[in-house]
Amino acid sequence: MKIAIIGGTGPQGQGLALRFARAGIEVALGSRDAERSAGIAAELMQKLPEGSAEISGLGNIEATQAADQMVICAVPWSAHNATLTTLKPHLADKILVDIVVPLAEGDPKKVDMPPEGSATEAAQALLGDEIPVVGALHNVSATTLNNLDWDINCDILICGNSLPARKQVMELVGALDVQTYNAGDAQSARCIEAITPILIRQNISKAVPFTHAGIRICAPDH
């Protein structure tokens, strides 16, 4: 299997590329600058243990075309809609996995939700019903992802209007040794995406004795 990570040269994208490649899943790292993407892909390969899958660096369109089915959108919120508009003609028969959180400009401790309600819903409205959009991986620390000596310390909530697509994304993300949960249709992204700025607030607070926190669904002990 080969997946694409659009905006893959950012911290979140690089961390996910490392994790998926270590899990044996090939990654096409997409960027507006294909040359820069190729250089970063080569650097990431140097960090991986022997036997990992390949990370290649391409332009955004070429990376999308190279993906077998799954295309992860990891661009900044400011580039979200423009990027997806450009990629829409190349997303036929693929699933768009949107990990973008609409953080408020100048204040990452707040969200600034779009009129659709969430980034996931905005992506679905832009791409149309024929291209399934699944929201996932919103609440994972980029620092944690990039440190392969650390386990991913959170559960992953996954939402989208297509149940078959949700299940496929849950299987893909499960390859990262995390617990995934079906969080329902795309409207659930309004809650899930809004968790991220709360985590950011806790992680930068001097009153909290930790950083890079995540969330877990805790089963009762009775």
Backbone as a ProteinNet text record, in pm:
[ID]
protein_1_A
[PRIMARY]
MKIAIIGGTGPQGQGLALRFARAGIEVALGSRDAERSAGIAAELMQKLPEGSAEISGLGNIEATQAADQMVICAVPWSAHNATLTTLKPHLADKILVDIVVPLAEGDPKKVDMPPEGSATEAAQALLGDEIPVVGALHNVSATTLNNLDWDINCDILICGNSLPARKQVMELVGALDVQTYNAGDAQSARCIEAITPILIRQNISKAVPFTHAGIRICAPDH
[TERTIARY]
84.3	0	87.3	45.9	113.5	10	42	-44	27.4	-48.1	9.9	-15.9	81	62.1	87	-19.5	-11.4	18.1	117.1	168.7	262.5	320.6	401.2	534.6	575.1	703.5	691.1	569.7	549.9	573.4	576.1	605.9	509.5	379.2	280.9	298.6	315.5	331.8	456.7	566.6	690.8	677.6	616.2	599.6	512.8	404.9	318.7	390.3	469.6	546.2	639.7	709.2	798.5	721.4	608.5	531.2	474.5	417.3	359.6	468.7	579.2	687	743.9	759.7	808.6	710	581.8	479.3	468.6	553.9	556.8	469	422.1	334.1	412.6	420.1	492.6	423.9	505.2	453.1	504.8	412.3	448.5	428.3	538.1	535.4	509.5	397.1	360.7	393.3	435	465.3	446.1	426.6	424	560.5	666.7	803.7	853.4	847.9	883.8	1029.9	1116.6	1258.9	1282.1	1216.4	1227.5	1169.3	1058.9	995.9	1088.8	1155.9	1248.6	1363.3	1413.8	1522.3	1479.6	1360.8	1311.2	1283.1	1229.4	1204.8	1334.3	1441.5	1570.9	1619.9	1599.7	1638.7	1557.3	1428.4	1343.4	1385	1423.1	1464.7	1586.6	1671	1789.7	1753.4	1633.5	1591.5	1521.2	1490.2	1408.5	1492.7	1440.2	1511.8	1511	1603.7	1610.8	1481.1	1436.4	1313.5	1191.3	1207	1093.1	1056.5	933.6	889.6	950.6	940.7	1004.3	919.2	986	925.1	984.1	899.6	945.6	888.7	960.1	916.8	872.6	752.1	692.7	618.2	570.5	478.6	342.7	256.7	127.8	42.9	35.1	-46.6	12.1	144.4	209.3	195.3	204.3	188.3	46.1	-52	-191.6	-214.4	-160	-175.6	-105.8	2.9	80.2	12.2	-79.2	-145	-238	-236.4	-328.9	-473	-496.8	-632.8	-635.6	-550.1	-557.3	-468.6	-527.7	-454.5	-479.8	-373.6	-384.5	-355.2	-445.8	-425.9	-372.8	-248.2	-181.9	-130	-196	-151.5	-199.9	-142.3	-197.7	-340.2	-420.7	-559.5	-569.1	-476.7	-481.7	-470.4	-413	-395.9	-494.1	-580.8	-666.7	-755.4	-839.8	-936.2	-870.9	-770	-702.1	-632.1	-569.3	-500.2	-598.2	-710	-806.7	-873.4	-892.8	-947.3	-854.8	-724.6	-626.2	-622.9	-638.5	-624.9	-753.4	-865.8	-994.6	-997.3	-946.1	-951.8	-871.1	-783.5	-695.4	-736.8	-850	-893.7	-1003.9	-1034.7	-1136.5	-1094.1	-1188.2	-1165	-1068	-1047.2	-959.2	-1037.9	-979	-1035.9	-946.7	-1005.6	-930.1	-936.9	-821.9	-812.9	-768.4	-859.1	-832.2	-792	-668.4	-620.6	-609	-657.1	-638.4	-732.4	-680.2	-759.9	-760.5	-878	-885	-852.5	-724.4	-681.9	-694.5	-729.9	-745	-610.7	-611.8	-488.7	-430.5	-306.8	-238.7	-264.4	-353.1	-382.4	-419	-320	-348.4	-426.4	-456	-536.6	-686	-721.6	-861.6	-882.2	-1006.6	-1041.4	-1120.1	-1117.2	-1197.3	-1267.8	-1377.2	-1444.2	-1501.1	-1494.1	-1550.9	-1703.3	-1770	-1917	-1975.3	-1900.6	-1949.6	-1951.4	-1876.8	-1874.7	-1742.2	-1661.1	-1530.5	-1450.6	-1321	-1237.7	-1281.8	-1317.6	-1362.1	-1486.8	-1582.3	-1705.1	-1678.6	-1586.4	-1550.5	-1490	-1405.4	-1344.7	-1450.1	-1544.8	-1649.7	-1736.7	-1771.2	-1852.3	-1778.3	-1649.2	-1570	-1551.7	-1526.7	-1496.1	-1620.9	-1734.7	-1855.9	-1868.9	-1988.6	-2017	-1945.5	-1903.8	-1841	-1700.1	-1639.5	-1506.1	-1524.2	-1514	-1534.3	-1423.1	-1462.5	-1368.1	-1382.2	-1269.6	-1268.5	-1175.7	-1226.6	-1145.1	-1075.4	-946.1	-869.3	-740.3	-680.2	-544.8	-534.2	-643.4	-642.5	-567.8	-564.2	-522.1	-386.2	-304.5	-175.4	-64.2	23.2	134.6	234.9	272.5	373.6	507.3	538.4	664.4	666.4	554	544	560	493.1	502.1	645.3	719.9	855.6	959.4	923.8	1017.2	980.7	1051.5	1017.7	1048.9	1114.3	1137.9	1016.2	920	799.7	682.1	597.3	469	375.8	281.8	177.7	84.5	76.9	14.1	-131.5	-206.7	-346.8	-427	-557.7	-649.1	-686.6	-736.5	-766.6	-915.5	-980.7	-1122.6	-1136.8	-1220.3	-1230.4	-1375.8	-1399.5	-1536	-1544.9	-1663.2	-1686.7	-1823.1	-1877.2	-2012.9	-2022.9	-1911.1	-1911.5	-1861.5	-1947.3	-1905.7	-1797.7	-1808.7	-1700.6	-1566.6	-1568.1	-1443.4	-1388.3	-1476.5	-1431.4	-1361	-1420.6	-1362.3	-1226.9	-1211.7	-1082.5	-975.8	-1014.6	-918.7	-883.7	-979.9	-951.2	-848.4	-861.6	-764.3	-626.4	-620.7	-493.2	-426.1	-499.2	-441.3	-405.6	-480.9	-450.4	-313.6	-258.1	-123.8	-17	-53.3	41.2	39.3	-23.1	-31.2	-104.8	-216.5	-303.5	-443.3	-521.9	-662.4	-744.4	-823	-909.3	-1054.6	-1132.7	-1274.6	-1356.5	-1466	-1559.8	-1640.8	-1619.1	-1683.7	-1805.9	-1848	-1970.5	-1946.4	-2049.5	-2041.5	-1956.2	-1945.2	-1851.2	-1881.4	-2006.2	-2040.4	-1965.6	-1927.4	-1851.3	-1716.6	-1667.4	-1539.5	-1542.3	-1660.7	-1670.1	-1619.6	-1649.8	-1602.3	-1457.3	-1425.2	-1291.4	-1184.6	-1207.3	-1108.9	-1092.3	-1200.3	-1195.2	-1117.3	-1089.9	-1008.5	-864.5	-815.9	-674.1	-629.6	-699.5	-653.1	-657.6	-747.4	-749.2	-621.9	-580.6	-455.2	-335.8	-337.9	-228.8	-219.6	-333.3	-334.9	-272.9	-309.5	-254.3	-104.2	-64.8	75.4	170.1	118.8	205.6	187.9	95.6	68.7	179.3	226.9	327.4	267.7	136.3	70.2	52.3	83.6	67.1	205	231.2	366.1	400.9	348.5	381.5	357.6	407.8	380.8	345.3	299.3	267.7	160.8	63.7	-43.4	-138.2	-206.4	-311	-436.1	-535.5	-659.1	-677.5	-745.9	-778.7	-925.8	-985	-1117.5	-1095.2	-1136	-1103.5	-1222.9	-1199.2	-1302.9	-1321.6	-1442.4	-1463.3	-1389.1	-1351.7	-1277.2	-1368.7	-1494.8	-1589.9	-1673.2
-120	0	124.4	223.6	353.9	460.6	545.3	658	787.2	895.4	1027.8	1113.3	1197.4	1296.2	1433.2	1508.9	1641.1	1742.8	1827.9	1910.1	1826.9	1728.2	1630.8	1680.4	1799.2	1851.6	1928	1948.1	2010.1	1909.9	1956.3	1866.3	1748.9	1774.1	1666.8	1566.7	1618.6	1531.7	1446.8	1506.9	1430.8	1320.4	1353.5	1253.6	1137.4	1167.9	1061.4	977.9	1043.5	968.3	868.4	911.3	821	703.6	731.6	626.9	526.3	576.4	484	403	468.4	395.3	286.6	316.5	215.3	98.9	128	24.1	-54.6	-21.2	-95.6	-39.4	84	147.4	253.8	241	339.7	475.4	580.4	716.6	802.8	869.5	974.7	1107.3	1176.3	1301.7	1416.2	1484.2	1589.9	1727.9	1815.3	1954.1	2040.5	2170.2	2260.9	2265.2	2234.5	2234.9	2090.6	2029.1	1888	1863.1	1956.9	1939.1	1937.5	2027.7	2029.8	1901.6	1857.4	1735.2	1614.9	1606.9	1495.8	1498.5	1618.8	1630.3	1588.3	1630.4	1592.7	1442.7	1386.7	1242.2	1164.5	1209.6	1142.7	1153.3	1269	1285.8	1194.2	1181.2	1095	949.3	907.7	768.7	735.2	834.5	811.8	785.8	826	810.1	676.8	604.1	484.4	358.7	261.1	134.8	55	-35.9	-122	-199.9	-213.5	-285.6	-197.9	-68.8	22.8	42.6	85.4	115.3	247.1	272.2	389.9	514.9	626	758.6	830	874.2	949	1089.8	1184.7	1323.8	1368.7	1424.3	1464.6	1596.7	1650	1761.6	1714	1805.3	1766.3	1684.4	1728.1	1655.6	1519	1512.3	1384.4	1287.2	1337.6	1252	1197.8	1283.1	1239.4	1130.6	1149	1050.1	919.1	926.8	806.9	721.6	781	707.3	601.3	484	379.1	419.7	473.1	513.9	627	620	713.5	835.6	953.6	1079.8	1159	1184.7	1257.3	1404.9	1490.6	1635	1689.1	1738.9	1787.5	1929.5	2005.5	2142.4	2235.5	2354.1	2453	2489.8	2529.4	2565.1	2674.5	2767.7	2878.7	2830.9	2712.5	2659.4	2547	2513.6	2395.2	2394.9	2494.5	2493.7	2509.2	2595.4	2614.9	2487.3	2417.9	2293.6	2188.5	2172.5	2071	2105.2	2233.4	2273.7	2229.2	2246.2	2204.7	2052.7	1981.1	1835.1	1763.4	1831.4	1764.5	1680.8	1727.8	1644.8	1515.1	1506.4	1390	1297	1326.4	1249.2	1148.8	1129.7	1031.5	893.2	819	681.9	676.9	789.9	793.1	841.4	824	873.8	986.2	1099.3	1211.9	1205	1188.9	1185.8	1324.2	1397.3	1536.5	1543.2	1585.9	1597.4	1743.6	1834.2	1977.7	2028.5	2114.9	2182.5	2332.3	2395.9	2539.2	2625	2629.5	2710.3	2858.9	2936.8	3080.7	3143.8	3234.5	3301	3379.8	3352.4	3423.5	3368.7	3268	3210.8	3063.3	2973.3	2830.3	2767.7	2846.5	2795.7	2808.4	2853.3	2869	2815.8	2775.4	2739.2	2851.5	2853.5	2947.4	2864.5	2801.3	2706.4	2775.4	2709.6	2765.9	2757.1	2820.4	2817	2675.6	2581.2	2442.6	2373.2	2424.6	2367.9	2310.6	2263.3	2204.6	2196.1	2171.3	2153.7	2030.7	1923.9	1800.8	1826.3	1896.8	1927.3	2023.8	2116.4	2207.7	2131.4	2033.5	1952.1	1871.7	1813.3	1734.3	1820.9	1939.9	2030.7	2072.5	2095.8	2139.5	2027.1	1905.7	1794	1727.5	1742	1676.3	1535.5	1482.5	1353.8	1237.1	1252.9	1140.5	1110.4	1203.6	1182	1177.9	1060.5	1053.4	1123.2	1200.3	1268.7	1209	1174.8	1119.8	1205	1254.2	1330.5	1236.3	1258.2	1168.8	1237.2	1185.4	1224.6	1372.7	1431.7	1574.8	1607.5	1514.6	1546.7	1488.5	1450.4	1387	1491.1	1491.6	1585.4	1554.6	1656.5	1638.8	1598.2	1652.2	1616.3	1467.7	1417.1	1274.8	1191.4	1230.9	1155.2	1146.5	1252.4	1256.8	1186.4	1151.1	1079.4	931	853.7	712.3	628.7	688.5	617.9	625.1	709.8	726.7	654.3	593.7	544.2	662.8	647	748.5	738.8	846.3	843.1	887.2	847.3	886	791.8	796.8	726.1	818.3	758.3	834.9	826.5	941.8	952.3	978.6	898.2	902.4	923.3	1021.6	1055.2	1083.5	1069.8	1096.9	1044.2	1093.2	1055.8	916.4	862.3	728.7	627.1	534.9	432.4	340.4	292.8	210	283	412.8	489.5	504.6	529.6	538.4	409.9	296.9	168.9	147.1	189.2	174.9	262.7	383.9	473	421.9	366	307.7	195.3	115.5	7.5	64.2	166.8	229.3	287.8	367.5	433.3	330.7	222.6	117.9	55.6	69.6	18.1	91.1	206	283.6	240.8	127.2	74.6	171.2	220.7	306.1	247.1	285.2	245.9	349.4	303.9	394.5	375.4	481.8	477	541.9	477.6	531.8	640.8	765.5	878.6	930.9	860	900.8	982.8	1054.3	1126.2	1252.1	1323.6	1435.8	1546.3	1560	1665	1647.9	1524.5	1500	1571.5	1606.8	1676.1	1811	1868.1	1996.2	1981.3	1868.8	1842	1795.3	1704.7	1644.2	1748.3	1828.8	1931	2033.3	2061.3	2161.5	2113.6	1984.4	1933.5	1980.3	1995.2	2027	2155.2	2268.1	2387.7	2373.4	2288.8	2264.5	2191.3	2092.5	2021.7	2116.1	2202.3	2299	2387.7	2432.6	2517.3	2444	2317.1	2240.8	2218.2	2190.6	2156.9	2275	2396.5	2513	2579.8	2527.9	2587.8	2554.9	2654.8	2632.6	2562	2560.1	2494.9	2344.8	2298	2155.9	2091.5	1982.6	1926.7	1830.9	1855	1768.5	1846.9	1791.1	1846.6	1731.4	1765.2	1667	1567.8	1614.1	1527.1	1490.7	1377.9	1336.5	1301.5	1245.7	1206.2	1055.6	997	855.7	835.7	733.3	688.3	583.1	612.1	526.2	436.7	307.4	211.8	217.3	191.7	190.8	75.5	92.9	-10.4	-95.7	-103.6	-185.3	-268.4
0	0	0	-78.2	-75.9	-46	52.1	84.4	46.5	36.3	14.9	137.9	171.7	277.9	215.7	198	136.3	246.2	222.5	330.7	416.1	354	426.8	475.6	434.3	480.5	612	661.7	793	904	1027.9	1141.1	1152.7	1139.7	1150.1	1035.6	916.2	800.1	807.3	850.3	862	966.5	1079.2	1183.9	1138.8	1068.6	1017.7	912.9	828	727.7	794.7	899	971.9	1030.9	1092.6	1160	1060.4	950.5	853.1	782.7	747.7	680.8	771.7	899.9	993.5	1004.1	985.1	990.3	859.8	761.8	636.9	526.9	541.8	443.4	367.5	236.6	155.4	160.7	156.9	168.8	54.7	-13.9	-108.9	-37.5	-11.5	63.4	-33.7	-18.2	-110.9	-58.4	-149.3	-113.8	-237.8	-218.1	-332.9	-400.1	-325.3	-375.9	-380.2	-497.2	-509.7	-474.5	-507.8	-477	-325.9	-255.3	-109.2	-49.6	-104.4	-55.9	-72.9	-186	-209.8	-110	-79.2	18.2	157.7	198.9	331.6	337.4	229	226.2	246.2	183.4	200.2	344.5	406.6	547.1	638.3	611.1	693	680.4	560.3	541.4	627.1	653.5	735.7	882.3	922.7	1061.8	1087.4	980.8	993.5	1012.7	1086.3	1101.9	971.9	961.7	844.4	828.6	703.7	676.6	665.3	689.2	676.9	529.6	506.4	370.8	323.9	195.7	135.5	152.2	177.7	171.8	51	-41.3	-158.2	-153.4	-210.5	-210.6	-348.2	-356.7	-483.4	-466.8	-575.3	-568.7	-518.3	-478.6	-422.4	-518.7	-643.2	-740.6	-768.4	-786.8	-816.5	-699.6	-578.1	-460.9	-453.4	-478.9	-478.9	-582.7	-700.3	-806.6	-771.4	-694.6	-659.9	-553.8	-476.3	-368.1	-425.5	-363.4	-405.7	-377.1	-257.4	-222.2	-119.4	-17	94.5	71.6	83	71.8	199	274.4	400.8	376.1	420	407.8	539.2	537.4	658.7	640.3	555.1	528.9	639.7	653	746.7	706.7	805.5	778.1	672.3	673.6	577.2	432.3	411.3	275.4	244.4	338.3	329	204.5	190.6	81.5	-54.5	-63.3	-191.9	-235.7	-140.7	-174.1	-224.2	-154	-194.2	-327.3	-354.7	-484.5	-597.2	-575.9	-676.5	-693.6	-583.5	-587.9	-628.1	-622.9	-647.2	-774.4	-888.2	-1009.4	-999.6	-901.4	-888.8	-774.9	-711.2	-594.7	-626.3	-752.7	-789.3	-741.5	-683.9	-635.2	-517.8	-450.2	-333.6	-211.6	-94.3	31.4	81.7	113	167.7	320.1	383.7	529.5	575.1	636.8	673.5	820.4	847.4	985.4	1028.5	944.9	967	1075.7	1160.9	1264.4	1234.3	1228.5	1198.7	1321.1	1355.3	1469.4	1436	1537	1517.5	1482.4	1388.6	1347.8	1465.6	1497.3	1604.4	1743.2	1755.5	1887.2	1872.8	1879.7	1861.8	1977.2	2079.3	2191.3	2162.9	2042.6	2004.9	1863.5	1836.5	1699.8	1635.3	1503.6	1426.5	1319.1	1359.9	1272.2	1148.2	1033.8	910.3	912.4	817.4	815.5	811.3	752.8	743.5	879.2	976.1	1109.9	1152.2	1058.2	1087.8	959	971.3	851.9	774	845.8	779.8	696.5	753.1	679.9	563.8	583.4	475.1	358	389.2	284.1	209.6	283.8	218.1	128.8	175.5	94.6	-31.6	-20.5	-134.8	-236.7	-188.5	-278.8	-334.6	-267.3	-311.9	-256	-259.5	-195.9	-261.6	-386.9	-456.8	-406.8	-332.9	-274	-123	-61.1	84.2	160.5	260.6	348.9	488.1	548.3	683.5	769.1	881.6	975.7	1072.7	1094.5	1182.3	1225.1	1331.6	1374	1409.5	1455.8	1487.1	1615.9	1708.6	1845.4	1883.1	1784.9	1811.1	1803.4	1901.3	1903.8	1793	1717.2	1613.2	1673.7	1789.8	1856.5	1890.2	1939.6	1970	1843.6	1737.3	1612.4	1561.2	1575.7	1520.4	1606.8	1729.3	1816.3	1814.7	1735.4	1719.1	1842.7	1940.3	2067	2157.9	2126.1	2208	2143.5	2226.8	2179.3	2156.1	2065.3	2048.2	2167.5	2244.4	2376.9	2376.1	2273.6	2271.1	2182.8	2199.1	2110.4	1994.1	1887.4	1766.9	1736.4	1734	1700.3	1550.8	1485.4	1339.6	1299.2	1212.4	1173.7	1024.4	970.4	829.4	789.4	680.5	641.3	580.8	532.3	472.7	574.4	616.5	711.3	653.5	528.9	474.5	472.8	438.5	438.1	578.7	676.8	815.6	856.6	824.3	862.9	797.7	673	604.9	669.6	707.8	772.4	911.9	981.7	1112.5	1100.1	996.1	973.9	942.2	858	824.1	947.3	1024.1	1140.7	1248.2	1255.1	1351.1	1330.8	1210.5	1183.5	1264.3	1323.4	1404.4	1550.8	1579.5	1717.1	1809.7	1762.6	1843.4	1842.5	1942.5	1946.3	1870.6	1775.6	1700.5	1743.3	1732	1766	1655.5	1618.9	1522.4	1592	1554.3	1621.3	1547.3	1442.1	1374.9	1249.2	1207	1079.8	1090.9	981.4	973.7	1073.4	1115.5	1210.9	1343.5	1375.4	1498.1	1497.8	1379.4	1370.4	1441.9	1458.6	1529.2	1672.9	1733.2	1869.4	1869.6	1778.7	1778.8	1747.8	1644.8	1608.9	1720.7	1792.1	1898.9	2021	2030.8	2141.3	2128.8	2006.4	1984.8	2054.4	2040.6	2111	2262.4	2314.8	2459.4	2500.6	2420.2	2448.4	2437.3	2336.7	2321.5	2445.2	2494.1	2613.4	2732.3	2751.4	2863.3	2845.9	2723.6	2698.9	2714.3	2700.9	2716.5	2853.5	2934.1	3064.5	3164.6	3234.9	3338.7	3459.8	3468.7	3581.6	3560	3439.7	3406.3	3394.2	3467.3	3474.2	3359.7	3238.6	3124.5	2996.1	2887	2754.6	2660.8	2540.4	2436	2480.7	2556.3	2604.9	2491.2	2509.2	2416.9	2495.7	2426.8	2495	2482.5	2579.7	2575.7	2613.4	2556.2	2596.6	2704.6	2825	2938.6	2972.7	2970.7	3010.8	3161	3210.4	3355.6	3421.1	3547.9	3618.3	3705.2	3668.8	3745.1	3649.3
[MASK]
++++++++++++++++++++++++++++++++++++++++++++++++++++++++++++++++++++++++++++++++++++++++++++++++++++++++++++++++++++++++++++++++++++++++++++++++++++++++++++++++++++++++++++++++++++++++++++++++++++++++++++++++++++++++++++++

